[in-house]
Amino acid sequence: MQPLSLPHGVDDPPSLLLWRLDELIPLLLMLVVGMLSDRLLIFLALGLGLSRLYGRFRDSRPDGFALHWG
């Protein structure tokens, strides 16, 4: 019997280029808020900061922690 190779990223969320979808949500949300409030640069910087903070939070916890947190 031959060993079966299983992929490691089956349960990962979808990604767009280098970013995972759960990291893009704060950025895209702040982008839309910035367009609607006519303060695009401020909210874009805020979205980038929130995405980085969420990425650091997610990387310091076990896999799937953000789904079950709360």
N, CA, C and O atoms as a Tripos MOL2 file, in Angstrom:
@<TRIPOS>MOLECULE
protein
  280   279    70     0     0
PROTEIN
NO_CHARGES

@<TRIPOS>ATOM
      1 N           0.8320   -1.1660    0.0000 N.3       1 MET1
      2 CA          0.0000    0.0000    0.0000 C.3       1 MET1
      3 C           0.8910    1.2490    0.0000 C.2       1 MET1
      4 O           1.8290    1.3500    0.7910 O.2       1 MET1
      5 N           0.5910    2.1880   -0.8870 N.am      2 GLN2
      6 CA          1.3900    3.4090   -1.0080 C.3       2 GLN2
      7 C           0.8340    4.4870   -0.0760 C.2       2 GLN2
      8 O          -0.3740    4.5660    0.1450 O.2       2 GLN2
      9 N           1.7320    5.3150    0.4700 N.am      3 PRO3
     10 CA          1.2500    6.3940    1.3400 C.3       3 PRO3
     11 C           0.4740    7.4380    0.5320 C.2       3 PRO3
     12 O           0.7900    7.7060   -0.6270 O.2       3 PRO3
     13 N          -0.5140    8.0020    1.1470 N.am      4 LEU4
     14 CA         -1.3550    9.0110    0.5240 C.3       4 LEU4
     15 C          -0.8820   10.3920    0.9770 C.2       4 LEU4
     16 O          -0.7590   10.6490    2.1740 O.2       4 LEU4
     17 N          -0.6220   11.2660    0.0280 N.am      5 SER5
     18 CA         -0.1920   12.6210    0.3910 C.3       5 SER5
     19 C          -1.4230   13.5150    0.4940 C.2       5 SER5
     20 O          -2.2300   13.5960   -0.4320 O.2       5 SER5
     21 N          -1.5460   14.1780    1.6300 N.am      6 LEU6
     22 CA         -2.6630   15.0820    1.8660 C.3       6 LEU6
     23 C          -2.1780   16.5220    1.7650 C.2       6 LEU6
     24 O          -1.1110   16.8480    2.2850 O.2       6 LEU6
     25 N          -2.9420   17.3920    1.1040 N.am      7 PRO7
     26 CA         -2.5430   18.8010    1.0350 C.3       7 PRO7
     27 C          -2.6770   19.4670    2.4050 C.2       7 PRO7
     28 O          -3.5430   19.1050    3.2020 O.2       7 PRO7
     29 N          -1.8190   20.4320    2.6620 N.am      8 HIS8
     30 CA         -1.7980   21.0930    3.9700 C.3       8 HIS8
     31 C          -2.7440   22.2840    4.0410 C.2       8 HIS8
     32 O          -3.1650   22.6560    5.1360 O.2       8 HIS8
     33 N          -3.0910   22.8900    2.9230 N.am      9 GLY9
     34 CA         -3.8780   24.1150    2.9390 C.3       9 GLY9
     35 C          -5.3300   23.9330    2.5770 C.2       9 GLY9
     36 O          -5.9450   24.8650    2.0590 O.2       9 GLY9
     37 N          -5.9050   22.7730    2.8270 N.am     10 VAL10
     38 CA         -7.2860   22.5250    2.4300 C.3      10 VAL10
     39 C          -8.2570   23.4170    3.1950 C.2      10 VAL10
     40 O          -9.2220   23.9110    2.6110 O.2      10 VAL10
     41 N          -8.0260   23.6300    4.4700 N.am     11 ASP11
     42 CA         -8.9520   24.4030    5.2880 C.3      11 ASP11
     43 C          -8.6400   25.8940    5.3190 C.2      11 ASP11
     44 O          -9.3320   26.6430    6.0090 O.2      11 ASP11
     45 N          -7.6380   26.3400    4.6070 N.am     12 ASP12
     46 CA         -7.3020   27.7560    4.5870 C.3      12 ASP12
     47 C          -8.3850   28.5440    3.8600 C.2      12 ASP12
     48 O          -8.9860   28.0400    2.9120 O.2      12 ASP12
     49 N          -8.6380   29.7820    4.2980 N.am     13 PRO13
     50 CA         -9.6110   30.6070    3.5840 C.3      13 PRO13
     51 C          -9.0680   30.9860    2.2060 C.2      13 PRO13
     52 O          -7.8630   30.9040    1.9730 O.2      13 PRO13
     53 N          -9.9440   31.3960    1.3010 N.am     14 PRO14
     54 CA         -9.4760   31.7920   -0.0350 C.3      14 PRO14
     55 C          -8.4960   32.9630    0.0460 C.2      14 PRO14
     56 O          -8.5250   33.7430    0.9990 O.2      14 PRO14
     57 N          -7.6380   33.0760   -0.9520 N.am     15 SER15
     58 CA         -6.6600   34.1630   -0.9510 C.3      15 SER15
     59 C          -6.7210   34.9250   -2.2680 C.2      15 SER15
     60 O          -7.1470   34.3980   -3.2950 O.2      15 SER15
     61 N          -6.2880   36.1670   -2.2090 N.am     16 LEU16
     62 CA         -6.1930   37.0290   -3.3740 C.3      16 LEU16
     63 C          -4.7610   37.5360   -3.4180 C.2      16 LEU16
     64 O          -4.3430   38.3070   -2.5540 O.2      16 LEU16
     65 N          -4.0140   37.1060   -4.4200 N.am     17 LEU17
     66 CA         -2.5900   37.3870   -4.5480 C.3      17 LEU17
     67 C          -1.8580   36.8870   -3.3000 C.2      17 LEU17
     68 O          -1.7670   35.6760   -3.1010 O.2      17 LEU17
     69 N          -1.3400   37.7680   -2.4660 N.am     18 LEU18
     70 CA         -0.5800   37.3430   -1.2910 C.3      18 LEU18
     71 C          -1.3920   37.3890   -0.0060 C.2      18 LEU18
     72 O          -0.9290   36.9050    1.0270 O.2      18 LEU18
     73 N          -2.5870   37.9580   -0.0440 N.am     19 TRP19
     74 CA         -3.3660   38.1610    1.1640 C.3      19 TRP19
     75 C          -4.4920   37.1560    1.2610 C.2      19 TRP19
     76 O          -5.1000   36.7910    0.2550 O.2      19 TRP19
     77 N          -4.7700   36.7080    2.4830 N.am     20 ARG20
     78 CA         -5.9280   35.8480    2.7120 C.3      20 ARG20
     79 C          -7.1740   36.7170    2.8020 C.2      20 ARG20
     80 O          -7.0950   37.9030    3.1230 O.2      20 ARG20
     81 N          -8.3120   36.1240    2.5170 N.am     21 LEU21
     82 CA         -9.5590   36.8810    2.4870 C.3      21 LEU21
     83 C          -9.8880   37.5070    3.8400 C.2      21 LEU21
     84 O         -10.4060   38.6230    3.8880 O.2      21 LEU21
     85 N          -9.6020   36.8180    4.9230 N.am     22 ASP22
     86 CA         -9.9110   37.3860    6.2360 C.3      22 ASP22
     87 C          -9.0170   38.5720    6.5800 C.2      22 ASP22
     88 O          -9.3780   39.3690    7.4460 O.2      22 ASP22
     89 N          -7.8660   38.7130    5.9310 N.am     23 GLU23
     90 CA         -7.0250   39.9010    6.1160 C.3      23 GLU23
     91 C          -7.4830   41.0500    5.2260 C.2      23 GLU23
     92 O          -7.2720   42.2160    5.5590 O.2      23 GLU23
     93 N          -8.1060   40.7280    4.1030 N.am     24 LEU24
     94 CA         -8.5470   41.7660    3.1790 C.3      24 LEU24
     95 C          -9.8370   42.4480    3.6130 C.2      24 LEU24
     96 O         -10.0900   43.5880    3.2220 O.2      24 LEU24
     97 N         -10.6500   41.7790    4.4060 N.am     25 ILE25
     98 CA        -11.9510   42.3400    4.7800 C.3      25 ILE25
     99 C         -11.8160   43.6860    5.4990 C.2      25 ILE25
    100 O         -12.5160   44.6240    5.1180 O.2      25 ILE25
    101 N         -10.9490   43.8390    6.5270 N.am     26 PRO26
    102 CA        -10.8280   45.1720    7.1530 C.3      26 PRO26
    103 C         -10.3200   46.2350    6.1770 C.2      26 PRO26
    104 O         -10.7690   47.3800    6.2180 O.2      26 PRO26
    105 N          -9.3970   45.8640    5.3120 N.am     27 LEU27
    106 CA         -8.8630   46.8210    4.3450 C.3      27 LEU27
    107 C          -9.9450   47.2720    3.3730 C.2      27 LEU27
    108 O         -10.0960   48.4690    3.1260 O.2      27 LEU27
    109 N         -10.6930   46.3340    2.8230 N.am     28 LEU28
    110 CA        -11.7400   46.6890    1.8630 C.3      28 LEU28
    111 C         -12.8760   47.4600    2.5200 C.2      28 LEU28
    112 O         -13.4440   48.3690    1.9140 O.2      28 LEU28
    113 N         -13.2070   47.1040    3.7470 N.am     29 LEU29
    114 CA        -14.2550   47.8260    4.4700 C.3      29 LEU29
    115 C         -13.8410   49.2780    4.7070 C.2      29 LEU29
    116 O         -14.6410   50.1900    4.4980 O.2      29 LEU29
    117 N         -12.6140   49.4980    5.1360 N.am     30 MET30
    118 CA        -12.1370   50.8610    5.3600 C.3      30 MET30
    119 C         -11.9920   51.6230    4.0380 C.2      30 MET30
    120 O         -12.1620   52.8410    4.0040 O.2      30 MET30
    121 N         -11.6810   50.9140    2.9570 N.am     31 LEU31
    122 CA        -11.6040   51.5480    1.6410 C.3      31 LEU31
    123 C         -12.9690   52.0860    1.2310 C.2      31 LEU31
    124 O         -13.0710   53.2090    0.7370 O.2      31 LEU31
    125 N         -14.0100   51.3000    1.4300 N.am     32 VAL32
    126 CA        -15.3680   51.7370    1.0840 C.3      32 VAL32
    127 C         -15.8030   52.8980    1.9740 C.2      32 VAL32
    128 O         -16.3800   53.8700    1.4870 O.2      32 VAL32
    129 N         -15.5300   52.8040    3.2710 N.am     33 VAL33
    130 CA        -15.8840   53.8950    4.1880 C.3      33 VAL33
    131 C         -15.1350   55.1650    3.8030 C.2      33 VAL33
    132 O         -15.7040   56.2560    3.8550 O.2      33 VAL33
    133 N         -13.8810   55.0410    3.4210 N.am     34 GLY34
    134 CA        -13.1000   56.2020    3.0050 C.3      34 GLY34
    135 C         -13.6260   56.8350    1.7330 C.2      34 GLY34
    136 O         -13.6200   58.0580    1.6000 O.2      34 GLY34
    137 N         -14.0820   56.0120    0.7920 N.am     35 MET35
    138 CA        -14.6660   56.5620   -0.4370 C.3      35 MET35
    139 C         -15.9800   57.2810   -0.1460 C.2      35 MET35
    140 O         -16.2480   58.3430   -0.7080 O.2      35 MET35
    141 N         -16.7960   56.7050    0.7270 N.am     36 LEU36
    142 CA        -18.0880   57.3160    1.0390 C.3      36 LEU36
    143 C         -17.9400   58.5910    1.8570 C.2      36 LEU36
    144 O         -18.7490   59.5070    1.7140 O.2      36 LEU36
    145 N         -16.9360   58.6680    2.7010 N.am     37 SER37
    146 CA        -16.7490   59.8490    3.5470 C.3      37 SER37
    147 C         -15.7840   60.8650    2.9370 C.2      37 SER37
    148 O         -15.5240   61.9100    3.5320 O.2      37 SER37
    149 N         -15.2580   60.5620    1.7610 N.am     38 ASP38
    150 CA        -14.3210   61.4450    1.0550 C.3      38 ASP38
    151 C         -13.0330   61.6660    1.8540 C.2      38 ASP38
    152 O         -12.4360   62.7400    1.7860 O.2      38 ASP38
    153 N         -12.6130   60.6650    2.5990 N.am     39 ARG39
    154 CA        -11.3510   60.6610    3.3490 C.3      39 ARG39
    155 C         -10.6030   59.3700    3.0350 C.2      39 ARG39
    156 O         -10.2780   58.5950    3.9340 O.2      39 ARG39
    157 N         -10.3390   59.1510    1.7640 N.am     40 LEU40
    158 CA         -9.8130   57.8730    1.3040 C.3      40 LEU40
    159 C          -8.4580   57.5360    1.9130 C.2      40 LEU40
    160 O          -8.2600   56.4140    2.3780 O.2      40 LEU40
    161 N          -7.5350   58.4670    1.9200 N.am     41 LEU41
    162 CA         -6.1820   58.1860    2.3950 C.3      41 LEU41
    163 C          -6.1540   57.8250    3.8830 C.2      41 LEU41
    164 O          -5.4350   56.9150    4.2950 O.2      41 LEU41
    165 N          -6.9360   58.5400    4.6760 N.am     42 ILE42
    166 CA         -6.9710   58.2730    6.1190 C.3      42 ILE42
    167 C          -7.5220   56.8770    6.3890 C.2      42 ILE42
    168 O          -6.9400   56.1130    7.1600 O.2      42 ILE42
    169 N          -8.6460   56.5460    5.7520 N.am     43 PHE43
    170 CA         -9.2670   55.2510    6.0070 C.3      43 PHE43
    171 C          -8.4990   54.1090    5.3530 C.2      43 PHE43
    172 O          -8.5510   52.9790    5.8370 O.2      43 PHE43
    173 N          -7.7960   54.3820    4.2730 N.am     44 LEU44
    174 CA         -6.9460   53.3540    3.6720 C.3      44 LEU44
    175 C          -5.7850   53.0130    4.6080 C.2      44 LEU44
    176 O          -5.4450   51.8420    4.7780 O.2      44 LEU44
    177 N          -5.1850   54.0270    5.2060 N.am     45 ALA45
    178 CA         -4.1160   53.7780    6.1850 C.3      45 ALA45
    179 C          -4.6620   53.0490    7.4100 C.2      45 ALA45
    180 O          -3.9980   52.1650    7.9510 O.2      45 ALA45
    181 N          -5.8550   53.4110    7.8480 N.am     46 LEU46
    182 CA         -6.4900   52.7280    8.9740 C.3      46 LEU46
    183 C          -6.7800   51.2680    8.6260 C.2      46 LEU46
    184 O          -6.5870   50.3830    9.4590 O.2      46 LEU46
    185 N          -7.2400   51.0150    7.4050 N.am     47 GLY47
    186 CA         -7.4990   49.6450    6.9670 C.3      47 GLY47
    187 C          -6.2320   48.8110    6.8960 C.2      47 GLY47
    188 O          -6.2400   47.6400    7.2730 O.2      47 GLY47
    189 N          -5.1460   49.4000    6.4170 N.am     48 LEU48
    190 CA         -3.8700   48.6780    6.3840 C.3      48 LEU48
    191 C          -3.3930   48.3480    7.7960 C.2      48 LEU48
    192 O          -2.8970   47.2510    8.0560 O.2      48 LEU48
    193 N          -3.5490   49.3090    8.6980 N.am     49 GLY49
    194 CA         -3.1600   49.0640   10.0860 C.3      49 GLY49
    195 C          -3.9970   47.9720   10.7370 C.2      49 GLY49
    196 O          -3.4640   47.1130   11.4390 O.2      49 GLY49
    197 N          -5.3030   48.0010   10.5050 N.am     50 LEU50
    198 CA         -6.1760   46.9630   11.0620 C.3      50 LEU50
    199 C          -5.8560   45.5920   10.4800 C.2      50 LEU50
    200 O          -5.8920   44.5880   11.1920 O.2      50 LEU50
    201 N          -5.5440   45.5490    9.1940 N.am     51 SER51
    202 CA         -5.1930   44.2720    8.5650 C.3      51 SER51
    203 C          -3.9070   43.7070    9.1520 C.2      51 SER51
    204 O          -3.8050   42.5030    9.3890 O.2      51 SER51
    205 N          -2.9240   44.5730    9.3860 N.am     52 ARG52
    206 CA         -1.6720   44.1060    9.9960 C.3      52 ARG52
    207 C          -1.8880   43.6290   11.4270 C.2      52 ARG52
    208 O          -1.3320   42.6100   11.8370 O.2      52 ARG52
    209 N          -2.6940   44.3620   12.1860 N.am     53 LEU53
    210 CA         -2.9830   43.9480   13.5600 C.3      53 LEU53
    211 C          -3.7120   42.6110   13.5880 C.2      53 LEU53
    212 O          -3.3950   41.7450   14.4030 O.2      53 LEU53
    213 N          -4.6830   42.4430   12.7040 N.am     54 TYR54
    214 CA         -5.4070   41.1770   12.6590 C.3      54 TYR54
    215 C          -4.4730   40.0430   12.2300 C.2      54 TYR54
    216 O          -4.5620   38.9360   12.7610 O.2      54 TYR54
    217 N          -3.5820   40.3090   11.2780 N.am     55 GLY55
    218 CA         -2.6270   39.2900   10.8420 C.3      55 GLY55
    219 C          -1.7010   38.8620   11.9670 C.2      55 GLY55
    220 O          -1.4190   37.6740   12.1210 O.2      55 GLY55
    221 N          -1.2240   39.8210   12.7570 N.am     56 ARG56
    222 CA         -0.3720   39.4820   13.9050 C.3      56 ARG56
    223 C          -1.1440   38.7030   14.9570 C.2      56 ARG56
    224 O          -0.6220   37.7600   15.5510 O.2      56 ARG56
    225 N          -2.3920   39.1030   15.1820 N.am     57 PHE57
    226 CA         -3.2310   38.3880   16.1460 C.3      57 PHE57
    227 C          -3.4640   36.9540   15.6820 C.2      57 PHE57
    228 O          -3.3490   36.0190   16.4740 O.2      57 PHE57
    229 N          -3.7920   36.7760   14.4060 N.am     58 ARG58
    230 CA         -4.0860   35.4520   13.8710 C.3      58 ARG58
    231 C          -2.8440   34.5620   13.8680 C.2      58 ARG58
    232 O          -2.9420   33.3650   14.1350 O.2      58 ARG58
    233 N          -1.6900   35.1310   13.5690 N.am     59 ASP59
    234 CA         -0.4630   34.3340   13.5110 C.3      59 ASP59
    235 C           0.0360   33.9140   14.8910 C.2      59 ASP59
    236 O           0.7750   32.9360   15.0080 O.2      59 ASP59
    237 N          -0.3560   34.6400   15.9340 N.am     60 SER60
    238 CA          0.1140   34.2890   17.2710 C.3      60 SER60
    239 C          -0.8110   33.2980   17.9790 C.2      60 SER60
    240 O          -0.5310   32.8870   19.1050 O.2      60 SER60
    241 N          -1.9070   32.9150   17.3260 N.am     61 ARG61
    242 CA         -2.8690   31.9740   17.9100 C.3      61 ARG61
    243 C          -2.8930   30.6840   17.0960 C.2      61 ARG61
    244 O          -2.3940   30.6590   15.9710 O.2      61 ARG61
    245 N          -3.4640   29.6160   17.6440 N.am     62 PRO62
    246 CA         -3.5900   28.3680   16.8800 C.3      62 PRO62
    247 C          -4.5250   28.5390   15.6780 C.2      62 PRO62
    248 O          -5.3470   29.4540   15.6470 O.2      62 PRO62
    249 N          -4.3900   27.6590   14.7020 N.am     63 ASP63
    250 CA         -5.2390   27.7170   13.5090 C.3      63 ASP63
    251 C          -6.7060   27.5850   13.8930 C.2      63 ASP63
    252 O          -7.0630   26.7500   14.7230 O.2      63 ASP63
    253 N          -7.5500   28.4080   13.2900 N.am     64 GLY64
    254 CA         -8.9790   28.3500   13.5420 C.3      64 GLY64
    255 C          -9.4420   29.1020   14.7720 C.2      64 GLY64
    256 O         -10.6280   29.0620   15.1010 O.2      64 GLY64
    257 N          -8.5380   29.7910   15.4640 N.am     65 PHE65
    258 CA         -8.9010   30.5000   16.6930 C.3      65 PHE65
    259 C          -9.8770   31.6350   16.4090 C.2      65 PHE65
    260 O         -10.8180   31.8450   17.1740 O.2      65 PHE65
    261 N          -9.6650   32.3710   15.3180 N.am     66 ALA66
    262 CA        -10.5210   33.5160   15.0120 C.3      66 ALA66
    263 C         -11.9440   33.0840   14.6790 C.2      66 ALA66
    264 O         -12.8830   33.8480   14.9040 O.2      66 ALA66
    265 N         -12.1240   31.8870   14.1540 N.am     67 LEU67
    266 CA        -13.4650   31.4060   13.8320 C.3      67 LEU67
    267 C         -14.2700   31.1030   15.0860 C.2      67 LEU67
    268 O         -15.4890   31.2790   15.0950 O.2      67 LEU67
    269 N         -13.6110   30.6520   16.1370 N.am     68 HIS68
    270 CA        -14.3040   30.2280   17.3450 C.3      68 HIS68
    271 C         -14.1710   31.2250   18.4860 C.2      68 HIS68
    272 O         -14.6420   30.9670   19.5940 O.2      68 HIS68
    273 N         -13.5390   32.3510   18.2290 N.am     69 TRP69
    274 CA        -13.3060   33.3500   19.2550 C.3      69 TRP69
    275 C         -14.5980   34.1380   19.4880 C.2      69 TRP69
    276 O         -15.2620   34.5180   18.5230 O.2      69 TRP69
    277 N         -14.9540   34.3820   20.7040 N.am     70 GLY70
    278 CA        -16.1030   35.2300   20.9940 C.3      70 GLY70
    279 C         -17.2130   34.5510   21.5580 C.2      70 GLY70
    280 O         -18.2370   35.1730   21.8420 O.2      70 GLY70
@<TRIPOS>BOND
     1     1     2 1
     2     2     3 1
     3     3     4 2
     4     3     5 am
     5     5     6 1
     6     6     7 1
     7     7     8 2
     8     7     9 am
     9     9    10 1
    10    10    11 1
    11    11    12 2
    12    11    13 am
    13    13    14 1
    14    14    15 1
    15    15    16 2
    16    15    17 am
    17    17    18 1
    18    18    19 1
    19    19    20 2
    20    19    21 am
    21    21    22 1
    22    22    23 1
    23    23    24 2
    24    23    25 am
    25    25    26 1
    26    26    27 1
    27    27    28 2
    28    27    29 am
    29    29    30 1
    30    30    31 1
    31    31    32 2
    32    31    33 am
    33    33    34 1
    34    34    35 1
    35    35    36 2
    36    35    37 am
    37    37    38 1
    38    38    39 1
    39    39    40 2
    40    39    41 am
    41    41    42 1
    42    42    43 1
    43    43    44 2
    44    43    45 am
    45    45    46 1
    46    46    47 1
    47    47    48 2
    48    47    49 am
    49    49    50 1
    50    50    51 1
    51    51    52 2
    52    51    53 am
    53    53    54 1
    54    54    55 1
    55    55    56 2
    56    55    57 am
    57    57    58 1
    58    58    59 1
    59    59    60 2
    60    59    61 am
    61    61    62 1
    62    62    63 1
    63    63    64 2
    64    63    65 am
    65    65    66 1
    66    66    67 1
    67    67    68 2
    68    67    69 am
    69    69    70 1
    70    70    71 1
    71    71    72 2
    72    71    73 am
    73    73    74 1
    74    74    75 1
    75    75    76 2
    76    75    77 am
    77    77    78 1
    78    78    79 1
    79    79    80 2
    80    79    81 am
    81    81    82 1
    82    82    83 1
    83    83    84 2
    84    83    85 am
    85    85    86 1
    86    86    87 1
    87    87    88 2
    88    87    89 am
    89    89    90 1
    90    90    91 1
    91    91    92 2
    92    91    93 am
    93    93    94 1
    94    94    95 1
    95    95    96 2
    96    95    97 am
    97    97    98 1
    98    98    99 1
    99    99   100 2
   100    99   101 am
   101   101   102 1
   102   102   103 1
   103   103   104 2
   104   103   105 am
   105   105   106 1
   106   106   107 1
   107   107   108 2
   108   107   109 am
   109   109   110 1
   110   110   111 1
   111   111   112 2
   112   111   113 am
   113   113   114 1
   114   114   115 1
   115   115   116 2
   116   115   117 am
   117   117   118 1
   118   118   119 1
   119   119   120 2
   120   119   121 am
   121   121   122 1
   122   122   123 1
   123   123   124 2
   124   123   125 am
   125   125   126 1
   126   126   127 1
   127   127   128 2
   128   127   129 am
   129   129   130 1
   130   130   131 1
   131   131   132 2
   132   131   133 am
   133   133   134 1
   134   134   135 1
   135   135   136 2
   136   135   137 am
   137   137   138 1
   138   138   139 1
   139   139   140 2
   140   139   141 am
   141   141   142 1
   142   142   143 1
   143   143   144 2
   144   143   145 am
   145   145   146 1
   146   146   147 1
   147   147   148 2
   148   147   149 am
   149   149   150 1
   150   150   151 1
   151   151   152 2
   152   151   153 am
   153   153   154 1
   154   154   155 1
   155   155   156 2
   156   155   157 am
   157   157   158 1
   158   158   159 1
   159   159   160 2
   160   159   161 am
   161   161   162 1
   162   162   163 1
   163   163   164 2
   164   163   165 am
   165   165   166 1
   166   166   167 1
   167   167   168 2
   168   167   169 am
   169   169   170 1
   170   170   171 1
   171   171   172 2
   172   171   173 am
   173   173   174 1
   174   174   175 1
   175   175   176 2
   176   175   177 am
   177   177   178 1
   178   178   179 1
   179   179   180 2
   180   179   181 am
   181   181   182 1
   182   182   183 1
   183   183   184 2
   184   183   185 am
   185   185   186 1
   186   186   187 1
   187   187   188 2
   188   187   189 am
   189   189   190 1
   190   190   191 1
   191   191   192 2
   192   191   193 am
   193   193   194 1
   194   194   195 1
   195   195   196 2
   196   195   197 am
   197   197   198 1
   198   198   199 1
   199   199   200 2
   200   199   201 am
   201   201   202 1
   202   202   203 1
   203   203   204 2
   204   203   205 am
   205   205   206 1
   206   206   207 1
   207   207   208 2
   208   207   209 am
   209   209   210 1
   210   210   211 1
   211   211   212 2
   212   211   213 am
   213   213   214 1
   214   214   215 1
   215   215   216 2
   216   215   217 am
   217   217   218 1
   218   218   219 1
   219   219   220 2
   220   219   221 am
   221   221   222 1
   222   222   223 1
   223   223   224 2
   224   223   225 am
   225   225   226 1
   226   226   227 1
   227   227   228 2
   228   227   229 am
   229   229   230 1
   230   230   231 1
   231   231   232 2
   232   231   233 am
   233   233   234 1
   234   234   235 1
   235   235   236 2
   236   235   237 am
   237   237   238 1
   238   238   239 1
   239   239   240 2
   240   239   241 am
   241   241   242 1
   242   242   243 1
   243   243   244 2
   244   243   245 am
   245   245   246 1
   246   246   247 1
   247   247   248 2
   248   247   249 am
   249   249   250 1
   250   250   251 1
   251   251   252 2
   252   251   253 am
   253   253   254 1
   254   254   255 1
   255   255   256 2
   256   255   257 am
   257   257   258 1
   258   258   259 1
   259   259   260 2
   260   259   261 am
   261   261   262 1
   262   262   263 1
   263   263   264 2
   264   263   265 am
   265   265   266 1
   266   266   267 1
   267   267   268 2
   268   267   269 am
   269   269   270 1
   270   270   271 1
   271   271   272 2
   272   271   273 am
   273   273   274 1
   274   274   275 1
   275   275   276 2
   276   275   277 am
   277   277   278 1
   278   278   279 1
   279   279   280 2
@<TRIPOS>SUBSTRUCTURE
     1 MET1         2 RESIDUE 1 A MET
     2 GLN2         6 RESIDUE 1 A GLN
     3 PRO3        10 RESIDUE 1 A PRO
     4 LEU4        14 RESIDUE 1 A LEU
     5 SER5        18 RESIDUE 1 A SER
     6 LEU6        22 RESIDUE 1 A LEU
     7 PRO7        26 RESIDUE 1 A PRO
     8 HIS8        30 RESIDUE 1 A HIS
     9 GLY9        34 RESIDUE 1 A GLY
    10 VAL10       38 RESIDUE 1 A VAL
    11 ASP11       42 RESIDUE 1 A ASP
    12 ASP12       46 RESIDUE 1 A ASP
    13 PRO13       50 RESIDUE 1 A PRO
    14 PRO14       54 RESIDUE 1 A PRO
    15 SER15       58 RESIDUE 1 A SER
    16 LEU16       62 RESIDUE 1 A LEU
    17 LEU17       66 RESIDUE 1 A LEU
    18 LEU18       70 RESIDUE 1 A LEU
    19 TRP19       74 RESIDUE 1 A TRP
    20 ARG20       78 RESIDUE 1 A ARG
    21 LEU21       82 RESIDUE 1 A LEU
    22 ASP22       86 RESIDUE 1 A ASP
    23 GLU23       90 RESIDUE 1 A GLU
    24 LEU24       94 RESIDUE 1 A LEU
    25 ILE25       98 RESIDUE 1 A ILE
    26 PRO26      102 RESIDUE 1 A PRO
    27 LEU27      106 RESIDUE 1 A LEU
    28 LEU28      110 RESIDUE 1 A LEU
    29 LEU29      114 RESIDUE 1 A LEU
    30 MET30      118 RESIDUE 1 A MET
    31 LEU31      122 RESIDUE 1 A LEU
    32 VAL32      126 RESIDUE 1 A VAL
    33 VAL33      130 RESIDUE 1 A VAL
    34 GLY34      134 RESIDUE 1 A GLY
    35 MET35      138 RESIDUE 1 A MET
    36 LEU36      142 RESIDUE 1 A LEU
    37 SER37      146 RESIDUE 1 A SER
    38 ASP38      150 RESIDUE 1 A ASP
    39 ARG39      154 RESIDUE 1 A ARG
    40 LEU40      158 RESIDUE 1 A LEU
    41 LEU41      162 RESIDUE 1 A LEU
    42 ILE42      166 RESIDUE 1 A ILE
    43 PHE43      170 RESIDUE 1 A PHE
    44 LEU44      174 RESIDUE 1 A LEU
    45 ALA45      178 RESIDUE 1 A ALA
    46 LEU46      182 RESIDUE 1 A LEU
    47 GLY47      186 RESIDUE 1 A GLY
    48 LEU48      190 RESIDUE 1 A LEU
    49 GLY49      194 RESIDUE 1 A GLY
    50 LEU50      198 RESIDUE 1 A LEU
    51 SER51      202 RESIDUE 1 A SER
    52 ARG52      206 RESIDUE 1 A ARG
    53 LEU53      210 RESIDUE 1 A LEU
    54 TYR54      214 RESIDUE 1 A TYR
    55 GLY55      218 RESIDUE 1 A GLY
    56 ARG56      222 RESIDUE 1 A ARG
    57 PHE57      226 RESIDUE 1 A PHE
    58 ARG58      230 RESIDUE 1 A ARG
    59 ASP59      234 RESIDUE 1 A ASP
    60 SER60      238 RESIDUE 1 A SER
    61 ARG61      242 RESIDUE 1 A ARG
    62 PRO62      246 RESIDUE 1 A PRO
    63 ASP63      250 RESIDUE 1 A ASP
    64 GLY64      254 RESIDUE 1 A GLY
    65 PHE65      258 RESIDUE 1 A PHE
    66 ALA66      262 RESIDUE 1 A ALA
    67 LEU67      266 RESIDUE 1 A LEU
    68 HIS68      270 RESIDUE 1 A HIS
    69 TRP69      274 RESIDUE 1 A TRP
    70 GLY70      278 RESIDUE 1 A GLY
